[in-house]
Amino acid sequence: MSPKPFLQTTGNGDGTADRISHMYFIVGFLILYIAGIAIYRLYWHPLAAYPGPRLWSITRLPHAYYTLIGRLPYILTNLHEKYGPVIRIAPGELSYTSEDAWNDIYGRMQEGGSLVKDPKQFFAPPSGIHGIMTTPNLVDHARMRRNLSHAFSEKALREQEPIITKYFDKLITKLHETRGEPVDIVKMFNLVTFDVVGDLTFGESFNGLETSELHFWVADIFKFIKIGTITGLSLQFPPLDKILLFIASKSKAVREKEAQNRELITAKLMRRLNLSASRPDFLSQIQKTLNTPTGLNTNEAVETATTIIVGGSETTATLLSGALYYLCLSPSVLSKLTAEVRSAFTSESEINMVSVNSLDYMLAVLNETLRIFPPAPGSFPRIIPPQGSFVAGRFVPGNTVVAVNHWAASHQSSNFLRPFDFVPERWNGAPEYKDDKRKAAQPFSVGLRNCIGRTLAYAEMRVILARVLWGFDVELCEESKEWGKPMPIYVIYQKEPLMLRLRAVAR
């Protein structure tokens, strides 16, 4: 008796059964392959011993989904509360919230050098040339930072103060013109901070305070950040990234918009660099060494200028908006800070970048706002070197992606007592909060890539907030009572208008 064939055909001999059998074989193989990968990642992967939700350990899809809808930092906060200060949030990625992780990931020089940026965090610029923020090359970053560091020093800030103050004056004038009617303070703070950083970068403002409207380039930047965050997810799912880039390259609208924005920033930059007169701004040193081996080339300067514009303005505007929102929700805190400001000065002209340093409670208010509403609430991934390294006291295998999530670290009950409460006193030595791990909140990051504009940011925040509270009684409008509820995050917050009434103080 002859054996039955492994694949039987149907009676009509058309091979349908063969095709169905092959299809079942392929589907079965794929199921076994996927199951094998899942089992490996759960039980035998080098990161298998780290806690975290199982599905996240198997695939990056949950991570990508919550990034896509702008809720990843909030989800990570919940996961860290459940699983602890280090969790596995993708097959090859760990998230941290502990104090010592900051220094191990971003600050300490590891064997073989500092941890490098994850190149899959950003699409490369169209020119292929990175600026100071996106370059993964530590040598290039150090060169760029050397050319900028003097412009962000305390000495430079004193020289820049007359330029900055004229925009603060314009802001206060604009606020007086509202005559107590509701005003979107988010927009007002964006106008002043973008005008300041525009002047300090290009030698000309964006004229936002003059027109009461955001310059189109500034408005486009907010859109591009969100789009860039979403499309950047494709870098984790090749060849989807190449498909998206191909589609974008064929889109006339995308090409024209990108060209328009690049031409604008390049034209502004070159006008500033071609000025013969010296001025105390961000490009003074770049101007001296442009296109030399120790300086930046033109493409690097363009990319770096864009970073400075966004990083030096939007984050400060966000912080100031958050500060006024939480102050309005905390009448006793608002009253205490207002009293400190109004008792420290006899006239508004006394409020400057030096005199505001005496406002101790204001510093506590700003530090608490930076904790509860960090302007850059996401993660900045780094890659463990091939030989592996220790992070937070535990060895991490090589090529693992690691990061501290700003929002999650600042809202962990293991780091802060009542982490969702706005309590400036925790920064002033209140005994109740003596066990807070304050170094877990690092809104300006740490190490070689920490925020170069920290000094400027604190100066702007202190002076603007002091002048607002000196000149106005502030009240939150009813429609903005829920403004601080978790808002979508795409690198920065997607903020709604924050409507306040600012009634001028009679003196």
Short mmCIF file of C-alpha atoms in Angstrom, two decimals:
data_model
loop_
_atom_site.label_atom_id
_atom_site.label_comp_id
_atom_site.label_asym_id
_atom_site.label_seq_id
_atom_site.Cartn_x
_atom_site.Cartn_y
_atom_site.Cartn_z
CA MET A 1 0.00 0.00 0.00
CA SER A 2 1.58 3.27 -1.09
CA PRO A 3 1.86 6.11 1.50
CA LYS A 4 -0.47 9.07 1.26
CA PRO A 5 1.12 12.20 -0.15
CA PHE A 6 1.94 14.92 2.43
CA LEU A 7 0.02 17.50 0.38
CA GLN A 8 -3.11 16.26 -1.25
CA THR A 9 -4.68 18.04 -4.17
CA THR A 10 -8.36 18.43 -4.78
CA GLY A 11 -10.14 16.23 -7.19
CA ASN A 12 -10.08 18.79 -9.96
CA GLY A 13 -6.29 18.93 -9.84
CA ASP A 14 -6.04 22.72 -9.83
CA GLY A 15 -3.54 22.84 -6.90
CA THR A 16 -5.83 24.76 -4.52
CA ALA A 17 -5.06 22.44 -1.62
CA ASP A 18 -1.34 22.88 -2.22
CA ARG A 19 -1.65 26.63 -2.01
CA ILE A 20 -3.78 26.46 1.14
CA SER A 21 -1.32 24.09 2.77
CA HIS A 22 1.58 26.39 1.92
CA MET A 23 -0.35 29.32 3.36
CA TYR A 24 -1.00 27.43 6.59
CA PHE A 25 2.65 26.48 6.77
CA ILE A 26 3.79 30.11 6.35
CA VAL A 27 1.25 31.40 8.89
CA GLY A 28 2.23 28.68 11.33
CA PHE A 29 5.92 29.47 10.86
CA LEU A 30 5.30 33.19 11.48
CA ILE A 31 3.31 32.42 14.63
CA LEU A 32 6.09 30.18 15.93
CA TYR A 33 8.71 32.80 15.01
CA ILE A 34 6.84 35.59 16.81
CA ALA A 35 6.20 33.34 19.80
CA GLY A 36 9.88 32.43 19.88
CA ILE A 37 10.90 36.08 19.90
CA ALA A 38 8.38 36.82 22.65
CA ILE A 39 9.59 33.94 24.81
CA TYR A 40 13.22 34.93 24.28
CA ARG A 41 12.60 38.57 25.19
CA LEU A 42 10.64 37.58 28.28
CA TYR A 43 12.96 34.92 29.67
CA TRP A 44 16.40 34.90 28.03
CA HIS A 45 17.01 38.46 26.86
CA PRO A 46 19.82 40.30 28.74
CA LEU A 47 17.15 42.62 30.20
CA ALA A 48 14.74 39.83 31.17
CA ALA A 49 15.42 40.31 34.90
CA TYR A 50 14.22 43.94 34.86
CA PRO A 51 10.61 44.56 35.96
CA GLY A 52 7.94 46.02 33.73
CA PRO A 53 4.75 45.11 31.87
CA ARG A 54 5.24 41.99 29.80
CA LEU A 55 3.82 43.34 26.57
CA TRP A 56 6.24 46.29 26.69
CA SER A 57 9.14 43.86 27.13
CA ILE A 58 8.08 41.93 24.03
CA THR A 59 7.43 44.78 21.59
CA ARG A 60 7.89 48.55 21.21
CA LEU A 61 4.28 48.95 20.08
CA PRO A 62 2.87 50.09 23.49
CA HIS A 63 5.71 52.63 23.82
CA ALA A 64 5.00 53.88 20.29
CA TYR A 65 1.25 54.05 20.88
CA TYR A 66 1.48 56.21 23.99
CA THR A 67 4.05 58.43 22.29
CA LEU A 68 1.69 58.77 19.33
CA ILE A 69 -1.18 59.99 21.52
CA GLY A 70 1.09 62.24 23.60
CA ARG A 71 0.69 60.44 26.94
CA LEU A 72 3.90 58.47 27.39
CA PRO A 73 5.31 60.42 30.41
CA TYR A 74 2.06 60.01 32.32
CA ILE A 75 1.93 56.27 31.61
CA LEU A 76 5.56 55.87 32.67
CA THR A 77 4.74 57.64 35.93
CA ASN A 78 2.10 55.01 36.68
CA LEU A 79 4.36 52.15 35.63
CA HIS A 80 7.21 53.37 37.85
CA GLU A 81 4.81 53.62 40.80
CA LYS A 82 3.86 50.00 40.21
CA TYR A 83 7.22 48.43 39.32
CA GLY A 84 9.83 50.69 40.94
CA PRO A 85 12.60 53.16 40.02
CA VAL A 86 13.84 51.19 37.00
CA ILE A 87 11.55 49.50 34.49
CA ARG A 88 11.84 47.88 31.10
CA ILE A 89 9.70 49.87 28.65
CA ALA A 90 10.77 48.21 25.38
CA PRO A 91 12.74 45.08 24.46
CA GLY A 92 16.05 46.96 24.66
CA GLU A 93 15.18 50.07 26.73
CA LEU A 94 15.10 50.95 30.44
CA SER A 95 13.48 53.94 32.14
CA TYR A 96 14.71 55.36 35.48
CA THR A 97 13.42 57.77 38.12
CA SER A 98 16.09 57.63 40.84
CA GLU A 99 18.50 60.41 41.87
CA ASP A 100 21.70 58.50 41.10
CA ALA A 101 20.50 57.50 37.62
CA TRP A 102 20.79 61.12 36.47
CA ASN A 103 24.51 61.23 37.06
CA ASP A 104 25.17 57.71 35.79
CA ILE A 105 23.31 58.31 32.51
CA TYR A 106 23.97 61.97 31.76
CA GLY A 107 26.74 63.16 34.05
CA ARG A 108 29.43 60.64 34.89
CA MET A 109 32.16 59.88 32.39
CA GLN A 110 31.77 56.16 31.69
CA GLU A 111 34.64 53.89 30.75
CA GLY A 112 35.18 54.60 27.07
CA GLY A 113 33.45 58.01 27.29
CA SER A 114 30.05 59.49 28.15
CA LEU A 115 26.90 57.77 27.00
CA VAL A 116 25.95 58.91 23.51
CA LYS A 117 22.55 60.05 22.32
CA ASP A 118 20.27 57.49 20.76
CA PRO A 119 20.46 58.34 17.02
CA LYS A 120 16.91 57.02 16.63
CA GLN A 121 15.60 59.89 18.73
CA PHE A 122 15.59 62.36 15.82
CA PHE A 123 15.50 62.33 12.05
CA ALA A 124 18.71 63.78 10.68
CA PRO A 125 18.30 67.33 9.28
CA PRO A 126 17.78 67.53 5.48
CA SER A 127 21.37 68.77 5.10
CA GLY A 128 22.65 65.75 7.03
CA ILE A 129 24.46 68.16 9.36
CA HIS A 130 23.47 68.23 13.02
CA GLY A 131 23.35 71.15 15.43
CA ILE A 132 24.31 71.23 19.09
CA MET A 133 21.18 69.47 20.34
CA THR A 134 20.81 66.58 17.92
CA THR A 135 24.41 65.63 17.15
CA PRO A 136 25.23 62.20 18.61
CA ASN A 137 28.96 62.94 18.26
CA LEU A 138 30.45 64.03 21.60
CA VAL A 139 33.47 65.70 20.00
CA ASP A 140 31.27 67.80 17.71
CA HIS A 141 29.00 68.68 20.61
CA ALA A 142 31.96 69.83 22.74
CA ARG A 143 33.25 72.01 19.88
CA MET A 144 29.86 73.64 19.39
CA ARG A 145 29.36 74.18 23.10
CA ARG A 146 32.76 75.86 23.47
CA ASN A 147 31.71 78.38 20.82
CA LEU A 148 28.50 79.18 22.69
CA SER A 149 29.45 78.93 26.36
CA HIS A 150 30.71 82.52 26.76
CA ALA A 151 27.46 83.94 25.37
CA PHE A 152 25.51 82.20 28.16
CA SER A 153 27.80 83.17 31.04
CA GLU A 154 26.90 85.45 33.96
CA LYS A 155 29.13 88.16 32.51
CA ALA A 156 27.44 87.98 29.11
CA LEU A 157 24.02 88.09 30.77
CA ARG A 158 24.86 91.38 32.44
CA GLU A 159 25.89 92.78 29.06
CA GLN A 160 22.71 91.45 27.44
CA GLU A 161 20.39 92.84 30.12
CA PRO A 162 19.61 96.17 28.31
CA ILE A 163 18.52 94.22 25.21
CA ILE A 164 16.37 91.88 27.28
CA THR A 165 14.83 94.57 29.48
CA LYS A 166 13.30 96.50 26.59
CA TYR A 167 11.16 93.47 25.76
CA PHE A 168 10.16 93.03 29.39
CA ASP A 169 9.02 96.68 29.32
CA LYS A 170 6.95 96.00 26.19
CA LEU A 171 5.34 92.98 27.84
CA ILE A 172 4.27 94.93 30.91
CA THR A 173 2.89 97.70 28.69
CA LYS A 174 0.86 95.13 26.72
CA LEU A 175 -0.50 93.63 29.94
CA HIS A 176 -1.59 97.06 31.18
CA GLU A 177 -3.44 97.57 27.90
CA THR A 178 -5.70 94.60 28.70
CA ARG A 179 -7.26 96.75 31.49
CA GLY A 180 -8.29 93.72 33.51
CA GLU A 181 -9.94 91.90 30.62
CA PRO A 182 -9.08 88.19 30.15
CA VAL A 183 -5.73 87.63 28.45
CA ASP A 184 -4.06 84.43 27.24
CA ILE A 185 -0.89 84.54 29.30
CA VAL A 186 0.62 81.58 27.41
CA LYS A 187 0.57 83.61 24.23
CA MET A 188 1.94 86.73 25.94
CA PHE A 189 4.85 84.83 27.45
CA ASN A 190 5.58 83.18 24.11
CA LEU A 191 5.63 86.59 22.42
CA VAL A 192 8.12 88.09 24.86
CA THR A 193 10.45 85.11 25.13
CA PHE A 194 10.62 84.57 21.36
CA ASP A 195 11.29 88.29 20.85
CA VAL A 196 14.10 88.19 23.41
CA VAL A 197 15.79 85.11 22.01
CA GLY A 198 15.30 86.33 18.43
CA ASP A 199 17.17 89.54 19.22
CA LEU A 200 19.92 87.72 21.11
CA THR A 201 20.35 85.24 18.26
CA PHE A 202 19.74 87.23 15.08
CA GLY A 203 20.05 90.84 16.21
CA GLU A 204 16.36 91.33 15.41
CA SER A 205 13.20 90.23 17.19
CA PHE A 206 10.24 88.39 15.73
CA ASN A 207 8.10 91.49 16.41
CA GLY A 208 5.61 89.44 18.36
CA LEU A 209 4.94 92.07 20.99
CA GLU A 210 4.56 94.72 18.28
CA THR A 211 1.99 92.75 16.29
CA SER A 212 0.51 90.70 19.16
CA GLU A 213 0.90 87.63 16.94
CA LEU A 214 3.41 84.81 16.75
CA HIS A 215 5.67 85.03 13.71
CA PHE A 216 4.70 82.36 11.16
CA TRP A 217 8.07 80.66 11.56
CA VAL A 218 7.53 80.39 15.32
CA ALA A 219 4.02 79.01 14.82
CA ASP A 220 5.38 76.48 12.32
CA ILE A 221 8.02 75.34 14.80
CA PHE A 222 5.33 74.17 17.23
CA LYS A 223 3.69 72.16 14.45
CA PHE A 224 6.99 70.65 13.30
CA ILE A 225 7.88 69.52 16.82
CA LYS A 226 4.68 67.51 17.07
CA ILE A 227 4.95 66.14 13.53
CA GLY A 228 8.62 65.33 14.07
CA THR A 229 7.85 63.43 17.27
CA ILE A 230 5.18 61.34 15.57
CA THR A 231 7.11 60.63 12.37
CA GLY A 232 10.24 59.96 14.42
CA LEU A 233 8.55 56.84 15.74
CA SER A 234 9.16 55.28 12.35
CA LEU A 235 12.89 55.15 13.10
CA GLN A 236 12.10 52.33 15.51
CA PHE A 237 10.24 50.37 12.83
CA PRO A 238 12.40 50.12 9.70
CA PRO A 239 11.81 50.31 6.78
CA LEU A 240 8.85 52.54 7.73
CA ASP A 241 11.27 55.45 8.27
CA LYS A 242 12.60 55.21 4.71
CA ILE A 243 9.06 54.98 3.33
CA LEU A 244 8.00 58.14 5.18
CA LEU A 245 11.10 60.02 4.06
CA PHE A 246 10.44 58.95 0.47
CA ILE A 247 6.82 60.13 0.68
CA ALA A 248 7.89 63.45 2.23
CA SER A 249 10.51 63.96 -0.47
CA LYS A 250 7.81 63.57 -3.13
CA SER A 251 5.40 65.99 -1.44
CA LYS A 252 5.59 69.43 -3.01
CA ALA A 253 3.89 71.07 -0.01
CA VAL A 254 6.35 69.50 2.46
CA ARG A 255 9.35 70.45 0.34
CA GLU A 256 8.17 74.04 -0.10
CA LYS A 257 7.39 74.54 3.60
CA GLU A 258 10.72 73.07 4.66
CA ALA A 259 12.56 75.23 2.13
CA GLN A 260 10.67 78.36 3.23
CA ASN A 261 11.56 77.87 6.87
CA ARG A 262 15.18 76.99 6.16
CA GLU A 263 15.62 80.02 3.88
CA LEU A 264 14.17 82.30 6.55
CA ILE A 265 16.43 81.06 9.34
CA THR A 266 19.47 81.05 7.06
CA ALA A 267 18.80 84.61 5.88
CA LYS A 268 18.37 85.87 9.44
CA LEU A 269 21.49 84.05 10.55
CA MET A 270 23.65 85.38 7.72
CA ARG A 271 22.45 88.95 8.29
CA ARG A 272 23.55 88.66 11.90
CA LEU A 273 26.90 87.00 11.08
CA ASN A 274 27.65 89.67 8.47
CA LEU A 275 27.30 92.49 10.98
CA SER A 276 30.64 94.16 11.51
CA ALA A 277 29.72 95.73 14.84
CA SER A 278 30.20 93.56 17.90
CA ARG A 279 27.19 92.96 20.14
CA PRO A 280 26.76 90.86 23.30
CA ASP A 281 24.61 88.07 21.89
CA PHE A 282 24.63 84.31 21.32
CA LEU A 283 26.45 84.40 17.99
CA SER A 284 29.32 86.70 18.95
CA GLN A 285 31.83 83.86 19.28
CA ILE A 286 30.38 81.82 16.40
CA GLN A 287 30.85 84.88 14.22
CA LYS A 288 34.58 84.92 14.97
CA THR A 289 35.24 81.28 14.13
CA LEU A 290 32.61 80.46 11.49
CA ASN A 291 33.75 77.81 8.98
CA THR A 292 37.06 77.24 10.75
CA PRO A 293 38.25 73.91 12.22
CA THR A 294 37.54 75.09 15.78
CA GLY A 295 34.24 76.78 14.97
CA LEU A 296 30.89 75.84 13.46
CA ASN A 297 30.22 75.58 9.77
CA THR A 298 27.23 77.37 8.27
CA ASN A 299 24.90 74.34 8.31
CA GLU A 300 25.78 73.60 11.95
CA ALA A 301 25.11 77.25 12.81
CA VAL A 302 21.67 77.10 11.15
CA GLU A 303 20.67 73.95 13.05
CA THR A 304 22.08 75.30 16.31
CA ALA A 305 20.30 78.63 15.91
CA THR A 306 16.98 76.81 15.52
CA THR A 307 17.66 74.88 18.73
CA ILE A 308 18.53 78.08 20.60
CA ILE A 309 15.35 79.80 19.43
CA VAL A 310 13.08 76.99 20.63
CA GLY A 311 15.04 75.94 23.73
CA GLY A 312 15.62 79.52 24.84
CA SER A 313 12.04 80.68 24.58
CA GLU A 314 9.24 78.09 24.63
CA THR A 315 10.50 76.39 27.79
CA THR A 316 10.68 79.67 29.72
CA ALA A 317 7.21 80.67 28.53
CA THR A 318 5.88 77.27 29.61
CA LEU A 319 7.41 77.56 33.07
CA LEU A 320 6.06 81.07 33.64
CA SER A 321 2.58 80.01 32.51
CA GLY A 322 2.69 77.03 34.84
CA ALA A 323 3.89 79.17 37.74
CA LEU A 324 0.99 81.62 37.44
CA TYR A 325 -1.51 78.78 37.05
CA TYR A 326 -0.37 76.98 40.20
CA LEU A 327 -0.09 80.27 42.11
CA CYS A 328 -3.70 81.07 41.23
CA LEU A 329 -4.76 77.63 42.48
CA SER A 330 -2.85 78.23 45.74
CA PRO A 331 -4.04 81.58 47.17
CA SER A 332 -1.84 81.38 50.26
CA VAL A 333 1.27 80.81 48.15
CA LEU A 334 0.31 83.61 45.76
CA SER A 335 -0.27 85.96 48.68
CA LYS A 336 3.06 85.11 50.28
CA LEU A 337 5.02 85.55 47.04
CA THR A 338 3.22 88.78 46.16
CA ALA A 339 4.04 90.18 49.60
CA GLU A 340 7.70 89.22 49.17
CA VAL A 341 7.93 91.00 45.80
CA ARG A 342 6.09 94.15 46.84
CA SER A 343 8.01 94.54 50.09
CA ALA A 344 11.41 94.06 48.40
CA PHE A 345 11.14 97.05 46.06
CA THR A 346 9.95 100.63 46.27
CA SER A 347 9.52 101.02 42.50
CA GLU A 348 9.30 98.78 39.45
CA SER A 349 12.56 100.20 38.10
CA GLU A 350 14.41 98.48 40.97
CA ILE A 351 13.47 95.05 39.64
CA ASN A 352 16.41 93.70 37.63
CA MET A 353 18.48 90.57 37.17
CA VAL A 354 20.57 91.27 40.26
CA SER A 355 17.92 92.51 42.68
CA VAL A 356 15.58 89.54 42.10
CA ASN A 357 18.23 87.22 43.53
CA SER A 358 17.13 88.36 46.98
CA LEU A 359 13.66 86.81 46.51
CA ASP A 360 14.13 83.48 48.28
CA TYR A 361 10.49 82.42 48.22
CA MET A 362 10.25 83.19 44.52
CA LEU A 363 13.12 80.79 43.87
CA ALA A 364 11.26 78.11 45.82
CA VAL A 365 8.10 78.78 43.77
CA LEU A 366 10.03 78.48 40.49
CA ASN A 367 11.81 75.31 41.60
CA GLU A 368 8.51 73.74 42.60
CA THR A 369 6.97 74.72 39.27
CA LEU A 370 9.95 73.18 37.47
CA ARG A 371 9.31 69.98 39.41
CA ILE A 372 5.54 69.71 39.05
CA PHE A 373 5.42 71.13 35.50
CA PRO A 374 8.84 70.48 33.90
CA PRO A 375 9.05 72.35 30.55
CA ALA A 376 10.74 69.36 28.90
CA PRO A 377 8.72 66.52 30.45
CA GLY A 378 9.92 63.60 28.35
CA SER A 379 13.03 61.42 28.17
CA PHE A 380 16.37 61.98 26.47
CA PRO A 381 17.68 58.49 25.65
CA ARG A 382 21.32 57.48 25.82
CA ILE A 383 23.03 54.24 24.73
CA ILE A 384 25.10 52.07 27.05
CA PRO A 385 28.54 51.34 25.50
CA PRO A 386 29.09 47.83 24.09
CA GLN A 387 31.02 46.66 27.14
CA GLY A 388 28.11 47.55 29.44
CA SER A 389 28.05 49.91 32.41
CA PHE A 390 26.58 50.43 35.86
CA VAL A 391 23.47 52.59 36.24
CA ALA A 392 21.91 53.19 39.67
CA GLY A 393 24.13 50.52 41.19
CA ARG A 394 23.24 47.75 38.75
CA PHE A 395 25.10 46.49 35.69
CA VAL A 396 23.34 47.21 32.40
CA PRO A 397 24.26 45.21 29.27
CA GLY A 398 25.85 47.00 26.33
CA ASN A 399 23.78 48.76 23.66
CA THR A 400 20.80 49.14 26.00
CA VAL A 401 18.89 52.41 25.63
CA VAL A 402 18.51 54.17 28.99
CA ALA A 403 16.90 57.43 30.13
CA VAL A 404 15.41 59.27 33.08
CA ASN A 405 11.91 60.49 32.36
CA HIS A 406 11.54 64.04 33.68
CA TRP A 407 7.82 63.90 34.44
CA ALA A 408 7.92 60.46 36.05
CA ALA A 409 10.96 61.23 38.22
CA SER A 410 9.34 64.44 39.48
CA HIS A 411 6.05 62.76 40.35
CA GLN A 412 7.17 59.59 42.13
CA SER A 413 5.99 59.08 45.70
CA SER A 414 9.36 57.40 46.35
CA ASN A 415 11.05 60.73 45.54
CA PHE A 416 8.62 63.35 46.83
CA LEU A 417 6.01 63.51 49.56
CA ARG A 418 2.64 64.41 48.01
CA PRO A 419 4.24 64.57 44.55
CA PHE A 420 1.19 66.05 42.80
CA ASP A 421 0.79 68.91 45.31
CA PHE A 422 2.26 72.36 44.64
CA VAL A 423 4.36 73.03 47.76
CA PRO A 424 7.21 75.56 47.36
CA GLU A 425 8.14 75.04 51.03
CA ARG A 426 9.68 71.68 50.16
CA TRP A 427 12.57 73.69 48.65
CA ASN A 428 12.97 75.92 51.71
CA GLY A 429 13.74 73.26 54.28
CA ALA A 430 10.25 72.53 55.61
CA PRO A 431 10.68 69.61 58.06
CA GLU A 432 7.74 67.70 56.60
CA TYR A 433 9.62 67.35 53.31
CA LYS A 434 13.09 66.63 54.68
CA ASP A 435 13.11 63.17 53.06
CA ASP A 436 12.29 64.46 49.57
CA LYS A 437 14.88 63.39 47.03
CA ARG A 438 15.18 66.78 45.38
CA LYS A 439 17.97 65.76 43.03
CA ALA A 440 15.50 63.43 41.30
CA ALA A 441 14.06 66.56 39.65
CA GLN A 442 16.59 67.86 37.12
CA PRO A 443 14.62 70.06 34.69
CA PHE A 444 17.82 71.38 33.09
CA SER A 445 19.43 67.91 33.01
CA VAL A 446 23.01 67.31 34.15
CA GLY A 447 26.42 66.67 32.67
CA LEU A 448 28.04 67.69 29.41
CA ARG A 449 24.72 68.18 27.64
CA ASN A 450 22.83 70.02 30.35
CA CYS A 451 20.91 73.15 29.38
CA ILE A 452 23.39 75.83 28.38
CA GLY A 453 20.76 78.54 28.89
CA ARG A 454 19.96 77.80 32.54
CA THR A 455 21.31 81.13 33.83
CA LEU A 456 19.33 83.11 31.27
CA ALA A 457 16.18 81.10 31.97
CA TYR A 458 16.28 81.75 35.72
CA ALA A 459 16.96 85.45 35.15
CA GLU A 460 14.02 85.80 32.74
CA MET A 461 11.67 83.81 34.97
CA ARG A 462 12.52 85.79 38.09
CA VAL A 463 12.33 89.24 36.53
CA ILE A 464 9.15 88.65 34.51
CA LEU A 465 7.32 86.99 37.41
CA ALA A 466 8.44 89.73 39.82
CA ARG A 467 7.30 92.50 37.49
CA VAL A 468 3.93 90.84 36.86
CA LEU A 469 3.25 90.41 40.58
CA TRP A 470 4.55 93.90 41.37
CA GLY A 471 2.21 95.51 38.85
CA PHE A 472 -0.90 93.32 38.87
CA ASP A 473 -3.32 91.36 41.00
CA VAL A 474 -3.73 88.05 39.17
CA GLU A 475 -6.92 86.00 38.89
CA LEU A 476 -7.57 82.74 37.05
CA CYS A 477 -10.57 82.83 34.69
CA GLU A 478 -13.21 80.16 35.08
CA GLU A 479 -12.60 78.64 31.63
CA SER A 480 -8.99 77.87 32.57
CA LYS A 481 -9.60 76.16 35.93
CA GLU A 482 -8.64 72.81 34.41
CA TRP A 483 -5.72 74.12 32.33
CA GLY A 484 -3.17 72.06 34.24
CA LYS A 485 -4.83 68.72 33.63
CA PRO A 486 -2.51 66.31 31.79
CA MET A 487 -2.05 67.80 28.33
CA PRO A 488 -0.59 66.00 25.29
CA ILE A 489 3.20 65.91 25.25
CA TYR A 490 5.24 65.84 22.03
CA VAL A 491 8.66 66.82 23.43
CA ILE A 492 6.85 69.94 24.72
CA TYR A 493 3.31 70.38 26.02
CA GLN A 494 0.49 71.05 23.58
CA LYS A 495 -0.90 73.87 25.70
CA GLU A 496 -4.32 75.44 25.53
CA PRO A 497 -4.79 79.17 26.21
CA LEU A 498 -4.42 80.10 29.88
CA MET A 499 -6.87 82.93 30.51
CA LEU A 500 -6.08 85.30 33.38
CA ARG A 501 -7.31 88.68 34.54
CA LEU A 502 -4.49 91.04 35.46
CA ARG A 503 -5.76 94.08 37.34
CA ALA A 504 -3.26 96.89 37.71
CA VAL A 505 -2.25 97.73 41.29
CA ALA A 506 -3.07 101.32 42.24
CA ARG A 507 -0.14 103.10 43.86
#
